[in-house]
JSON list of C-alpha atoms in Angstrom, two decimals:
[
{"chain": "Z", "resi": 10, "resn": "MET", "atom": "CA", "xyz": [-1.82, 51.65, -89.25]},
{"chain": "Z", "resi": 11, "resn": "ASP", "atom": "CA", "xyz": [-2.24, 48.72, -86.88]},
{"chain": "Z", "resi": 12, "resn": "ALA", "atom": "CA", "xyz": [-4.55, 46.06, -88.31]},
{"chain": "Z", "resi": 13, "resn": "LEU", "atom": "CA", "xyz": [-5.77, 45.07, -84.85]},
{"chain": "Z", "resi": 14, "resn": "HIS", "atom": "CA", "xyz": [-6.57, 48.70, -84.05]},
{"chain": "Z", "resi": 15, "resn": "TRP", "atom": "CA", "xyz": [-8.46, 49.03, -87.34]},
{"chain": "Z", "resi": 16, "resn": "TRP", "atom": "CA", "xyz": [-10.41, 45.87, -86.57]},
{"chain": "Z", "resi": 17, "resn": "ARG", "atom": "CA", "xyz": [-11.40, 47.11, -83.11]},
{"chain": "Z", "resi": 18, "resn": "GLN", "atom": "CA", "xyz": [-12.44, 50.51, -84.43]},
{"chain": "Z", "resi": 19, "resn": "GLY", "atom": "CA", "xyz": [-14.77, 49.04, -87.04]},
{"chain": "Z", "resi": 20, "resn": "ASP", "atom": "CA", "xyz": [-18.34, 48.06, -86.35]},
{"chain": "Z", "resi": 21, "resn": "ALA", "atom": "CA", "xyz": [-20.17, 44.86, -87.34]},
{"chain": "Z", "resi": 22, "resn": "VAL", "atom": "CA", "xyz": [-20.72, 45.98, -90.94]},
{"chain": "Z", "resi": 23, "resn": "THR", "atom": "CA", "xyz": [-17.07, 46.86, -91.47]},
{"chain": "Z", "resi": 24, "resn": "GLN", "atom": "CA", "xyz": [-15.86, 43.64, -89.90]},
{"chain": "Z", "resi": 25, "resn": "GLY", "atom": "CA", "xyz": [-18.39, 41.58, -91.84]},
{"chain": "Z", "resi": 26, "resn": "THR", "atom": "CA", "xyz": [-17.27, 43.19, -95.09]},
{"chain": "Z", "resi": 27, "resn": "ALA", "atom": "CA", "xyz": [-13.64, 42.45, -94.28]},
{"chain": "Z", "resi": 28, "resn": "LEU", "atom": "CA", "xyz": [-14.45, 38.82, -93.50]},
{"chain": "Z", "resi": 29, "resn": "LEU", "atom": "CA", "xyz": [-16.41, 38.52, -96.74]},
{"chain": "Z", "resi": 30, "resn": "LEU", "atom": "CA", "xyz": [-13.47, 39.86, -98.74]},
{"chain": "Z", "resi": 31, "resn": "LEU", "atom": "CA", "xyz": [-11.16, 37.44, -96.93]},
{"chain": "Z", "resi": 32, "resn": "ALA", "atom": "CA", "xyz": [-13.44, 34.50, -97.76]},
{"chain": "Z", "resi": 33, "resn": "MET", "atom": "CA", "xyz": [-13.65, 35.59, -101.40]},
{"chain": "Z", "resi": 34, "resn": "SER", "atom": "CA", "xyz": [-9.88, 35.89, -101.61]},
{"chain": "Z", "resi": 35, "resn": "VAL", "atom": "CA", "xyz": [-9.26, 32.46, -100.07]},
{"chain": "Z", "resi": 36, "resn": "ALA", "atom": "CA", "xyz": [-11.86, 30.82, -102.33]},
{"chain": "Z", "resi": 37, "resn": "SER", "atom": "CA", "xyz": [-10.50, 32.44, -105.48]},
{"chain": "Z", "resi": 38, "resn": "TRP", "atom": "CA", "xyz": [-6.89, 31.50, -104.71]},
{"chain": "Z", "resi": 39, "resn": "VAL", "atom": "CA", "xyz": [-7.87, 27.90, -103.99]},
{"chain": "Z", "resi": 40, "resn": "VAL", "atom": "CA", "xyz": [-9.61, 27.77, -107.37]},
{"chain": "Z", "resi": 41, "resn": "ILE", "atom": "CA", "xyz": [-6.67, 29.49, -109.07]},
{"chain": "Z", "resi": 42, "resn": "PHE", "atom": "CA", "xyz": [-4.13, 26.96, -107.79]},
{"chain": "Z", "resi": 43, "resn": "TRP", "atom": "CA", "xyz": [-6.45, 24.02, -108.53]},
{"chain": "Z", "resi": 44, "resn": "LYS", "atom": "CA", "xyz": [-7.24, 25.18, -112.06]},
{"chain": "Z", "resi": 45, "resn": "ALA", "atom": "CA", "xyz": [-3.59, 25.98, -112.81]},
{"chain": "Z", "resi": 46, "resn": "ARG", "atom": "CA", "xyz": [-2.78, 22.35, -112.06]},
{"chain": "Z", "resi": 47, "resn": "LEU", "atom": "CA", "xyz": [-5.79, 21.18, -114.06]},
{"chain": "Z", "resi": 48, "resn": "MET", "atom": "CA", "xyz": [-4.88, 23.27, -117.11]},
{"chain": "Z", "resi": 49, "resn": "HIS", "atom": "CA", "xyz": [-1.27, 22.09, -117.02]},
{"chain": "Z", "resi": 50, "resn": "ARG", "atom": "CA", "xyz": [-2.28, 18.43, -116.85]},
{"chain": "Z", "resi": 51, "resn": "ALA", "atom": "CA", "xyz": [-5.14, 18.75, -119.33]},
{"chain": "Z", "resi": 52, "resn": "THR", "atom": "CA", "xyz": [-3.05, 20.50, -121.98]},
{"chain": "Z", "resi": 53, "resn": "ALA", "atom": "CA", "xyz": [-0.45, 17.74, -121.91]},
{"chain": "Z", "resi": 54, "resn": "ASP", "atom": "CA", "xyz": [-2.94, 14.87, -121.53]},
{"chain": "Z", "resi": 55, "resn": "VAL", "atom": "CA", "xyz": [-5.15, 15.82, -124.47]},
{"chain": "Z", "resi": 56, "resn": "ALA", "atom": "CA", "xyz": [-2.19, 15.97, -126.83]},
{"chain": "Z", "resi": 57, "resn": "ARG", "atom": "CA", "xyz": [-0.79, 12.65, -125.62]},
{"chain": "Z", "resi": 58, "resn": "CYS", "atom": "CA", "xyz": [-4.18, 10.93, -125.61]},
{"chain": "Z", "resi": 59, "resn": "THR", "atom": "CA", "xyz": [-5.07, 11.92, -129.16]},
{"chain": "Z", "resi": 60, "resn": "ALA", "atom": "CA", "xyz": [-1.68, 10.77, -130.40]},
{"chain": "Z", "resi": 61, "resn": "ALA", "atom": "CA", "xyz": [-1.99, 7.45, -128.55]},
{"chain": "Z", "resi": 62, "resn": "PHE", "atom": "CA", "xyz": [-5.53, 6.95, -129.85]},
{"chain": "Z", "resi": 63, "resn": "TRP", "atom": "CA", "xyz": [-4.63, 7.27, -133.51]},
{"chain": "Z", "resi": 64, "resn": "GLN", "atom": "CA", "xyz": [-1.73, 4.87, -133.06]},
{"chain": "Z", "resi": 65, "resn": "ALA", "atom": "CA", "xyz": [-3.96, 2.18, -131.52]},
{"chain": "Z", "resi": 66, "resn": "PRO", "atom": "CA", "xyz": [-5.21, -0.69, -133.73]},
{"chain": "Z", "resi": 67, "resn": "SER", "atom": "CA", "xyz": [-8.77, -0.67, -132.29]},
{"chain": "Z", "resi": 68, "resn": "LEU", "atom": "CA", "xyz": [-11.11, 1.19, -129.95]},
{"chain": "Z", "resi": 69, "resn": "ASP", "atom": "CA", "xyz": [-10.67, -1.38, -127.19]},
{"chain": "Z", "resi": 70, "resn": "VAL", "atom": "CA", "xyz": [-6.88, -1.09, -127.28]},
{"chain": "Z", "resi": 71, "resn": "ALA", "atom": "CA", "xyz": [-7.13, 2.71, -127.46]},
{"chain": "Z", "resi": 72, "resn": "ALA", "atom": "CA", "xyz": [-9.37, 2.81, -124.37]},
{"chain": "Z", "resi": 73, "resn": "GLN", "atom": "CA", "xyz": [-6.84, 0.69, -122.46]},
{"chain": "Z", "resi": 74, "resn": "ARG", "atom": "CA", "xyz": [-3.93, 2.89, -123.48]},
{"chain": "Z", "resi": 75, "resn": "LEU", "atom": "CA", "xyz": [-5.70, 6.12, -122.63]},
{"chain": "Z", "resi": 76, "resn": "GLN", "atom": "CA", "xyz": [-6.31, 5.03, -119.03]},
{"chain": "Z", "resi": 77, "resn": "SER", "atom": "CA", "xyz": [-2.67, 5.72, -118.21]},
{"chain": "Z", "resi": 78, "resn": "PHE", "atom": "CA", "xyz": [-2.52, 9.00, -120.16]},
{"chain": "Z", "resi": 79, "resn": "ASP", "atom": "CA", "xyz": [-5.84, 10.71, -119.45]},
{"chain": "Z", "resi": 80, "resn": "ARG", "atom": "CA", "xyz": [-5.38, 11.78, -115.83]},
{"chain": "Z", "resi": 81, "resn": "GLU", "atom": "CA", "xyz": [-8.24, 14.30, -115.94]},
{"chain": "Z", "resi": 82, "resn": "ALA", "atom": "CA", "xyz": [-10.67, 12.01, -117.83]},
{"chain": "Z", "resi": 83, "resn": "LEU", "atom": "CA", "xyz": [-11.19, 14.34, -120.79]},
{"chain": "Z", "resi": 84, "resn": "VAL", "atom": "CA", "xyz": [-10.56, 12.12, -123.82]},
{"chain": "Z", "resi": 85, "resn": "LEU", "atom": "CA", "xyz": [-11.23, 8.66, -122.42]},
{"chain": "Z", "resi": 86, "resn": "PRO", "atom": "CA", "xyz": [-15.00, 9.24, -121.85]},
{"chain": "Z", "resi": 87, "resn": "LEU", "atom": "CA", "xyz": [-15.37, 10.10, -125.54]},
{"chain": "Z", "resi": 88, "resn": "VAL", "atom": "CA", "xyz": [-13.65, 6.89, -126.59]},
{"chain": "Z", "resi": 89, "resn": "ILE", "atom": "CA", "xyz": [-15.66, 4.76, -124.16]},
{"chain": "Z", "resi": 90, "resn": "ALA", "atom": "CA", "xyz": [-18.91, 6.36, -125.30]},
{"chain": "Z", "resi": 91, "resn": "ALA", "atom": "CA", "xyz": [-18.05, 5.83, -128.96]},
{"chain": "Z", "resi": 92, "resn": "ASN", "atom": "CA", "xyz": [-17.01, 2.24, -128.28]},
{"chain": "Z", "resi": 93, "resn": "SER", "atom": "CA", "xyz": [-20.36, 1.53, -126.63]},
{"chain": "Z", "resi": 94, "resn": "ILE", "atom": "CA", "xyz": [-22.07, 2.42, -129.91]},
{"chain": "Z", "resi": 95, "resn": "ALA", "atom": "CA", "xyz": [-19.55, 0.84, -132.27]},
{"chain": "Z", "resi": 96, "resn": "ASN", "atom": "CA", "xyz": [-19.44, -2.44, -130.33]},
{"chain": "Z", "resi": 97, "resn": "PRO", "atom": "CA", "xyz": [-22.81, -2.79, -128.58]},
{"chain": "Z", "resi": 98, "resn": "VAL", "atom": "CA", "xyz": [-22.44, -6.54, -128.11]},
{"chain": "Z", "resi": 99, "resn": "SER", "atom": "CA", "xyz": [-19.03, -6.44, -126.42]},
{"chain": "Z", "resi": 100, "resn": "THR", "atom": "CA", "xyz": [-19.99, -3.52, -124.19]},
{"chain": "Z", "resi": 101, "resn": "GLY", "atom": "CA", "xyz": [-23.32, -5.07, -123.17]},
{"chain": "Z", "resi": 102, "resn": "VAL", "atom": "CA", "xyz": [-25.54, -2.22, -124.38]},
{"chain": "Z", "resi": 103, "resn": "GLN", "atom": "CA", "xyz": [-29.21, -3.21, -124.50]},
{"chain": "Z", "resi": 104, "resn": "ALA", "atom": "CA", "xyz": [-31.70, -2.16, -127.14]},
{"chain": "Z", "resi": 105, "resn": "THR", "atom": "CA", "xyz": [-33.44, 1.07, -126.05]},
{"chain": "Z", "resi": 106, "resn": "LEU", "atom": "CA", "xyz": [-34.87, 4.19, -127.64]},
{"chain": "Z", "resi": 107, "resn": "ALA", "atom": "CA", "xyz": [-31.36, 5.66, -127.53]},
{"chain": "Z", "resi": 108, "resn": "THR", "atom": "CA", "xyz": [-30.10, 2.85, -129.77]},
{"chain": "Z", "resi": 109, "resn": "SER", "atom": "CA", "xyz": [-33.04, 2.89, -132.15]},
{"chain": "Z", "resi": 110, "resn": "GLY", "atom": "CA", "xyz": [-31.74, 5.76, -134.27]},
{"chain": "Z", "resi": 111, "resn": "SER", "atom": "CA", "xyz": [-29.18, 5.63, -137.02]},
{"chain": "Z", "resi": 112, "resn": "LEU", "atom": "CA", "xyz": [-25.55, 4.96, -136.20]},
{"chain": "Z", "resi": 113, "resn": "SER", "atom": "CA", "xyz": [-24.61, 8.54, -136.98]},
{"chain": "Z", "resi": 114, "resn": "GLN", "atom": "CA", "xyz": [-27.26, 9.88, -134.61]},
{"chain": "Z", "resi": 115, "resn": "GLN", "atom": "CA", "xyz": [-26.21, 7.56, -131.81]},
{"chain": "Z", "resi": 116, "resn": "ILE", "atom": "CA", "xyz": [-22.54, 8.47, -132.16]},
{"chain": "Z", "resi": 117, "resn": "THR", "atom": "CA", "xyz": [-23.34, 12.17, -132.25]},
{"chain": "Z", "resi": 118, "resn": "ARG", "atom": "CA", "xyz": [-25.47, 11.94, -129.11]},
{"chain": "Z", "resi": 119, "resn": "VAL", "atom": "CA", "xyz": [-23.02, 9.97, -126.97]},
{"chain": "Z", "resi": 120, "resn": "LEU", "atom": "CA", "xyz": [-20.05, 12.07, -128.07]},
{"chain": "Z", "resi": 121, "resn": "ARG", "atom": "CA", "xyz": [-21.95, 15.27, -127.35]},
{"chain": "Z", "resi": 122, "resn": "ASP", "atom": "CA", "xyz": [-22.84, 14.09, -123.85]},
{"chain": "Z", "resi": 123, "resn": "ALA", "atom": "CA", "xyz": [-19.28, 12.96, -123.13]},
{"chain": "Z", "resi": 124, "resn": "LEU", "atom": "CA", "xyz": [-17.90, 16.23, -124.49]},
{"chain": "Z", "resi": 125, "resn": "HIS", "atom": "CA", "xyz": [-20.26, 18.27, -122.31]},
{"chain": "Z", "resi": 126, "resn": "GLY", "atom": "CA", "xyz": [-19.06, 16.34, -119.25]},
{"chain": "Z", "resi": 127, "resn": "ALA", "atom": "CA", "xyz": [-15.41, 17.02, -120.08]},
{"chain": "Z", "resi": 128, "resn": "LEU", "atom": "CA", "xyz": [-16.05, 20.70, -120.71]},
{"chain": "Z", "resi": 129, "resn": "GLY", "atom": "CA", "xyz": [-17.96, 20.92, -117.44]},
{"chain": "Z", "resi": 130, "resn": "ARG", "atom": "CA", "xyz": [-14.86, 19.77, -115.57]},
{"chain": "Z", "resi": 131, "resn": "LEU", "atom": "CA", "xyz": [-12.74, 22.33, -117.40]},
{"chain": "Z", "resi": 132, "resn": "GLN", "atom": "CA", "xyz": [-15.22, 25.15, -116.71]},
{"chain": "Z", "resi": 133, "resn": "TRP", "atom": "CA", "xyz": [-15.53, 24.38, -113.00]},
{"chain": "Z", "resi": 134, "resn": "GLY", "atom": "CA", "xyz": [-14.52, 27.38, -110.91]},
{"chain": "Z", "resi": 135, "resn": "GLN", "atom": "CA", "xyz": [-14.83, 29.93, -113.71]},
{"chain": "Z", "resi": 136, "resn": "VAL", "atom": "CA", "xyz": [-18.13, 31.21, -112.35]},
{"chain": "Z", "resi": 137, "resn": "LEU", "atom": "CA", "xyz": [-16.59, 31.78, -108.93]},
{"chain": "Z", "resi": 138, "resn": "LEU", "atom": "CA", "xyz": [-13.63, 33.68, -110.40]},
{"chain": "Z", "resi": 139, "resn": "ALA", "atom": "CA", "xyz": [-15.96, 35.83, -112.50]},
{"chain": "Z", "resi": 140, "resn": "THR", "atom": "CA", "xyz": [-18.20, 36.51, -109.50]},
{"chain": "Z", "resi": 141, "resn": "VAL", "atom": "CA", "xyz": [-15.30, 37.47, -107.25]},
{"chain": "Z", "resi": 142, "resn": "GLY", "atom": "CA", "xyz": [-13.73, 39.63, -109.95]},
{"chain": "Z", "resi": 143, "resn": "SER", "atom": "CA", "xyz": [-16.95, 41.55, -110.57]},
{"chain": "Z", "resi": 144, "resn": "THR", "atom": "CA", "xyz": [-18.26, 41.92, -107.01]},
{"chain": "Z", "resi": 145, "resn": "ALA", "atom": "CA", "xyz": [-15.15, 42.29, -104.81]},
{"chain": "Z", "resi": 146, "resn": "PRO", "atom": "CA", "xyz": [-14.55, 45.98, -105.76]},
{"chain": "Z", "resi": 147, "resn": "PHE", "atom": "CA", "xyz": [-18.14, 46.84, -104.84]},
{"chain": "Z", "resi": 148, "resn": "VAL", "atom": "CA", "xyz": [-17.89, 44.95, -101.57]},
{"chain": "Z", "resi": 149, "resn": "GLY", "atom": "CA", "xyz": [-14.75, 46.93, -100.76]},
{"chain": "Z", "resi": 150, "resn": "LEU", "atom": "CA", "xyz": [-16.47, 50.15, -101.79]},
{"chain": "Z", "resi": 151, "resn": "LEU", "atom": "CA", "xyz": [-19.36, 49.33, -99.49]},
{"chain": "Z", "resi": 152, "resn": "GLY", "atom": "CA", "xyz": [-16.92, 48.91, -96.63]},
{"chain": "Z", "resi": 153, "resn": "THR", "atom": "CA", "xyz": [-15.29, 52.22, -97.48]},
{"chain": "Z", "resi": 154, "resn": "VAL", "atom": "CA", "xyz": [-18.56, 54.15, -97.67]},
{"chain": "Z", "resi": 155, "resn": "TRP", "atom": "CA", "xyz": [-19.81, 52.65, -94.44]},
{"chain": "Z", "resi": 156, "resn": "GLY", "atom": "CA", "xyz": [-16.48, 53.28, -92.71]},
{"chain": "Z", "resi": 157, "resn": "ILE", "atom": "CA", "xyz": [-16.45, 56.93, -93.77]},
{"chain": "Z", "resi": 158, "resn": "TYR", "atom": "CA", "xyz": [-20.05, 57.36, -92.65]},
{"chain": "Z", "resi": 159, "resn": "HIS", "atom": "CA", "xyz": [-19.30, 55.71, -89.33]},
{"chain": "Z", "resi": 160, "resn": "ALA", "atom": "CA", "xyz": [-16.19, 57.86, -88.81]},
{"chain": "Z", "resi": 161, "resn": "LEU", "atom": "CA", "xyz": [-17.92, 61.13, -89.72]},
{"chain": "Z", "resi": 162, "resn": "SER", "atom": "CA", "xyz": [-20.88, 60.31, -87.47]},
{"chain": "Z", "resi": 163, "resn": "ALA", "atom": "CA", "xyz": [-18.53, 59.70, -84.55]},
{"chain": "Z", "resi": 164, "resn": "MET", "atom": "CA", "xyz": [-16.63, 62.95, -85.18]},
{"chain": "Z", "resi": 165, "resn": "ALA", "atom": "CA", "xyz": [-19.84, 64.94, -85.56]},
{"chain": "Z", "resi": 166, "resn": "GLY", "atom": "CA", "xyz": [-20.91, 63.78, -82.14]},
{"chain": "Z", "resi": 167, "resn": "ALA", "atom": "CA", "xyz": [-17.57, 64.87, -80.72]},
{"chain": "Z", "resi": 168, "resn": "GLY", "atom": "CA", "xyz": [-18.11, 68.48, -81.78]},
{"chain": "Z", "resi": 169, "resn": "GLN", "atom": "CA", "xyz": [-14.92, 69.99, -83.21]},
{"chain": "Z", "resi": 170, "resn": "ILE", "atom": "CA", "xyz": [-13.75, 68.55, -86.56]},
{"chain": "Z", "resi": 171, "resn": "THR", "atom": "CA", "xyz": [-10.21, 69.09, -87.86]},
{"chain": "Z", "resi": 172, "resn": "ILE", "atom": "CA", "xyz": [-8.25, 67.70, -90.79]},
{"chain": "Z", "resi": 173, "resn": "ASP", "atom": "CA", "xyz": [-6.16, 65.56, -88.46]},
{"chain": "Z", "resi": 174, "resn": "ARG", "atom": "CA", "xyz": [-9.22, 63.93, -86.97]},
{"chain": "Z", "resi": 175, "resn": "VAL", "atom": "CA", "xyz": [-10.80, 63.33, -90.38]},
{"chain": "Z", "resi": 176, "resn": "ALA", "atom": "CA", "xyz": [-7.73, 62.03, -92.26]},
{"chain": "Z", "resi": 177, "resn": "GLY", "atom": "CA", "xyz": [-7.11, 59.04, -90.00]},
{"chain": "Z", "resi": 178, "resn": "PRO", "atom": "CA", "xyz": [-10.58, 57.42, -90.02]},
{"chain": "Z", "resi": 179, "resn": "VAL", "atom": "CA", "xyz": [-11.15, 58.20, -93.70]},
{"chain": "Z", "resi": 180, "resn": "GLY", "atom": "CA", "xyz": [-7.77, 56.74, -94.62]},
{"chain": "Z", "resi": 181, "resn": "GLU", "atom": "CA", "xyz": [-8.60, 53.60, -92.67]},
{"chain": "Z", "resi": 182, "resn": "ALA", "atom": "CA", "xyz": [-11.92, 53.32, -94.46]},
{"chain": "Z", "resi": 183, "resn": "LEU", "atom": "CA", "xyz": [-10.25, 53.62, -97.87]},
{"chain": "Z", "resi": 184, "resn": "VAL", "atom": "CA", "xyz": [-8.28, 50.47, -97.09]},
{"chain": "Z", "resi": 185, "resn": "MET", "atom": "CA", "xyz": [-11.45, 48.52, -97.81]},
{"chain": "Z", "resi": 186, "resn": "THR", "atom": "CA", "xyz": [-11.49, 49.76, -101.41]},
{"chain": "Z", "resi": 187, "resn": "ALA", "atom": "CA", "xyz": [-7.87, 48.72, -101.85]},
{"chain": "Z", "resi": 188, "resn": "ALA", "atom": "CA", "xyz": [-8.66, 45.34, -100.33]},
{"chain": "Z", "resi": 189, "resn": "GLY", "atom": "CA", "xyz": [-11.55, 44.87, -102.74]},
{"chain": "Z", "resi": 190, "resn": "LEU", "atom": "CA", "xyz": [-9.30, 45.61, -105.70]},
{"chain": "Z", "resi": 191, "resn": "ALA", "atom": "CA", "xyz": [-6.60, 43.29, -104.34]},
{"chain": "Z", "resi": 192, "resn": "VAL", "atom": "CA", "xyz": [-9.14, 40.48, -104.23]},
{"chain": "Z", "resi": 193, "resn": "ALA", "atom": "CA", "xyz": [-10.69, 41.21, -107.62]},
{"chain": "Z", "resi": 194, "resn": "ILE", "atom": "CA", "xyz": [-7.59, 41.72, -109.78]},
{"chain": "Z", "resi": 195, "resn": "PRO", "atom": "CA", "xyz": [-6.09, 38.19, -109.39]},
{"chain": "Z", "resi": 196, "resn": "ALA", "atom": "CA", "xyz": [-9.52, 36.65, -109.96]},
{"chain": "Z", "resi": 197, "resn": "VAL", "atom": "CA", "xyz": [-10.08, 38.62, -113.18]},
{"chain": "Z", "resi": 198, "resn": "LEU", "atom": "CA", "xyz": [-6.61, 37.85, -114.52]},
{"chain": "Z", "resi": 199, "resn": "ALA", "atom": "CA", "xyz": [-6.96, 34.15, -113.69]},
{"chain": "Z", "resi": 200, "resn": "TYR", "atom": "CA", "xyz": [-10.41, 34.02, -115.30]},
{"chain": "Z", "resi": 201, "resn": "ASN", "atom": "CA", "xyz": [-9.06, 35.46, -118.56]},
{"chain": "Z", "resi": 202, "resn": "VAL", "atom": "CA", "xyz": [-5.95, 33.26, -118.62]},
{"chain": "Z", "resi": 203, "resn": "PHE", "atom": "CA", "xyz": [-7.85, 30.08, -117.83]},
{"chain": "Z", "resi": 204, "resn": "GLY", "atom": "CA", "xyz": [-10.49, 31.03, -120.38]},
{"chain": "Z", "resi": 205, "resn": "ARG", "atom": "CA", "xyz": [-7.85, 31.02, -123.12]},
{"chain": "Z", "resi": 206, "resn": "PHE", "atom": "CA", "xyz": [-6.55, 27.60, -122.03]},
{"chain": "Z", "resi": 207, "resn": "ILE", "atom": "CA", "xyz": [-10.08, 26.21, -121.85]},
{"chain": "Z", "resi": 208, "resn": "GLY", "atom": "CA", "xyz": [-10.84, 27.53, -125.33]},
{"chain": "Z", "resi": 209, "resn": "ARG", "atom": "CA", "xyz": [-7.79, 25.78, -126.78]},
{"chain": "Z", "resi": 210, "resn": "ILE", "atom": "CA", "xyz": [-8.52, 22.49, -125.03]},
{"chain": "Z", "resi": 211, "resn": "GLU", "atom": "CA", "xyz": [-12.18, 22.70, -126.02]},
{"chain": "Z", "resi": 212, "resn": "ALA", "atom": "CA", "xyz": [-11.20, 23.17, -129.66]},
{"chain": "Z", "resi": 213, "resn": "ASP", "atom": "CA", "xyz": [-8.91, 20.13, -129.48]},
{"chain": "Z", "resi": 214, "resn": "LEU", "atom": "CA", "xyz": [-11.61, 17.98, -127.89]},
{"chain": "Z", "resi": 215, "resn": "GLU", "atom": "CA", "xyz": [-14.24, 19.08, -130.38]},
{"chain": "Z", "resi": 216, "resn": "GLY", "atom": "CA", "xyz": [-11.88, 18.34, -133.26]},
{"chain": "Z", "resi": 217, "resn": "PHE", "atom": "CA", "xyz": [-11.11, 14.91, -131.85]},
{"chain": "Z", "resi": 218, "resn": "ALA", "atom": "CA", "xyz": [-14.82, 14.17, -131.33]},
{"chain": "Z", "resi": 219, "resn": "ARG", "atom": "CA", "xyz": [-15.56, 15.20, -134.91]},
{"chain": "Z", "resi": 220, "resn": "ASP", "atom": "CA", "xyz": [-12.78, 12.99, -136.31]},
{"chain": "Z", "resi": 221, "resn": "LEU", "atom": "CA", "xyz": [-13.89, 10.11, -134.12]},
{"chain": "Z", "resi": 222, "resn": "ARG", "atom": "CA", "xyz": [-17.48, 10.46, -135.31]},
{"chain": "Z", "resi": 223, "resn": "GLU", "atom": "CA", "xyz": [-16.44, 10.44, -138.96]},
{"chain": "Z", "resi": 224, "resn": "LEU", "atom": "CA", "xyz": [-14.22, 7.42, -138.37]},
{"chain": "Z", "resi": 225, "resn": "LEU", "atom": "CA", "xyz": [-16.96, 5.37, -136.73]},
{"chain": "Z", "resi": 226, "resn": "ALA", "atom": "CA", "xyz": [-19.61, 6.47, -139.21]},
{"chain": "Z", "resi": 227, "resn": "GLN", "atom": "CA", "xyz": [-17.50, 5.05, -142.03]},
{"chain": "Z", "resi": 228, "resn": "HIS", "atom": "CA", "xyz": [-15.97, 2.08, -140.17]},
{"chain": "Z", "resi": 229, "resn": "PRO", "atom": "CA", "xyz": [-18.29, 1.19, -137.26]},
{"chain": "Z", "resi": 230, "resn": "GLU", "atom": "CA", "xyz": [-16.35, -1.97, -136.39]},
{"chain": "Z", "resi": 231, "resn": "SER", "atom": "CA", "xyz": [-12.99, -0.19, -135.92]}
]
């Protein structure tokens, strides 16, 4: 089946559905390649950053060391946020309502905010992959149903209907269902794989934030 012939035979709805599937496929593959690079870098960076942090003599030195390790800015924001509470004079933090609570409360708040920012970067693109994976089959099915309806309406107007005249247009319409599945399957697989990586990195970051909070709560001038 010639793709150009199929494109010319389709109406505006069929062509629009095909373009929508193409856009969804391109967007999902861009996100897949970008997140694959992000997960690879983040997995290695978090392990190296936590090791470098615990080998540093102070928070200031640790923050300097992590700048060369933390390429995706996942661990460094936590250290900088904690350092702003542990050393308010050196970091130039002014007295505000945020600094009026206990040390434990301040550390918990800034680490939570920094952790949410890091997790937001890791989660970016997951919504798009989930959306493409769940909607692409239905978009393809819509194209198939509309293509079959369009083909049968054209043949009904022609008068005589035979198997040969039905098989071709219906087969062309079914391509849309296959296209929808071809778009959805990589997106679903990528969403699940990246979700496992994100879960592991999130657990590592939460564990590091918890250890950092306990360290500063006991030794605020570290």
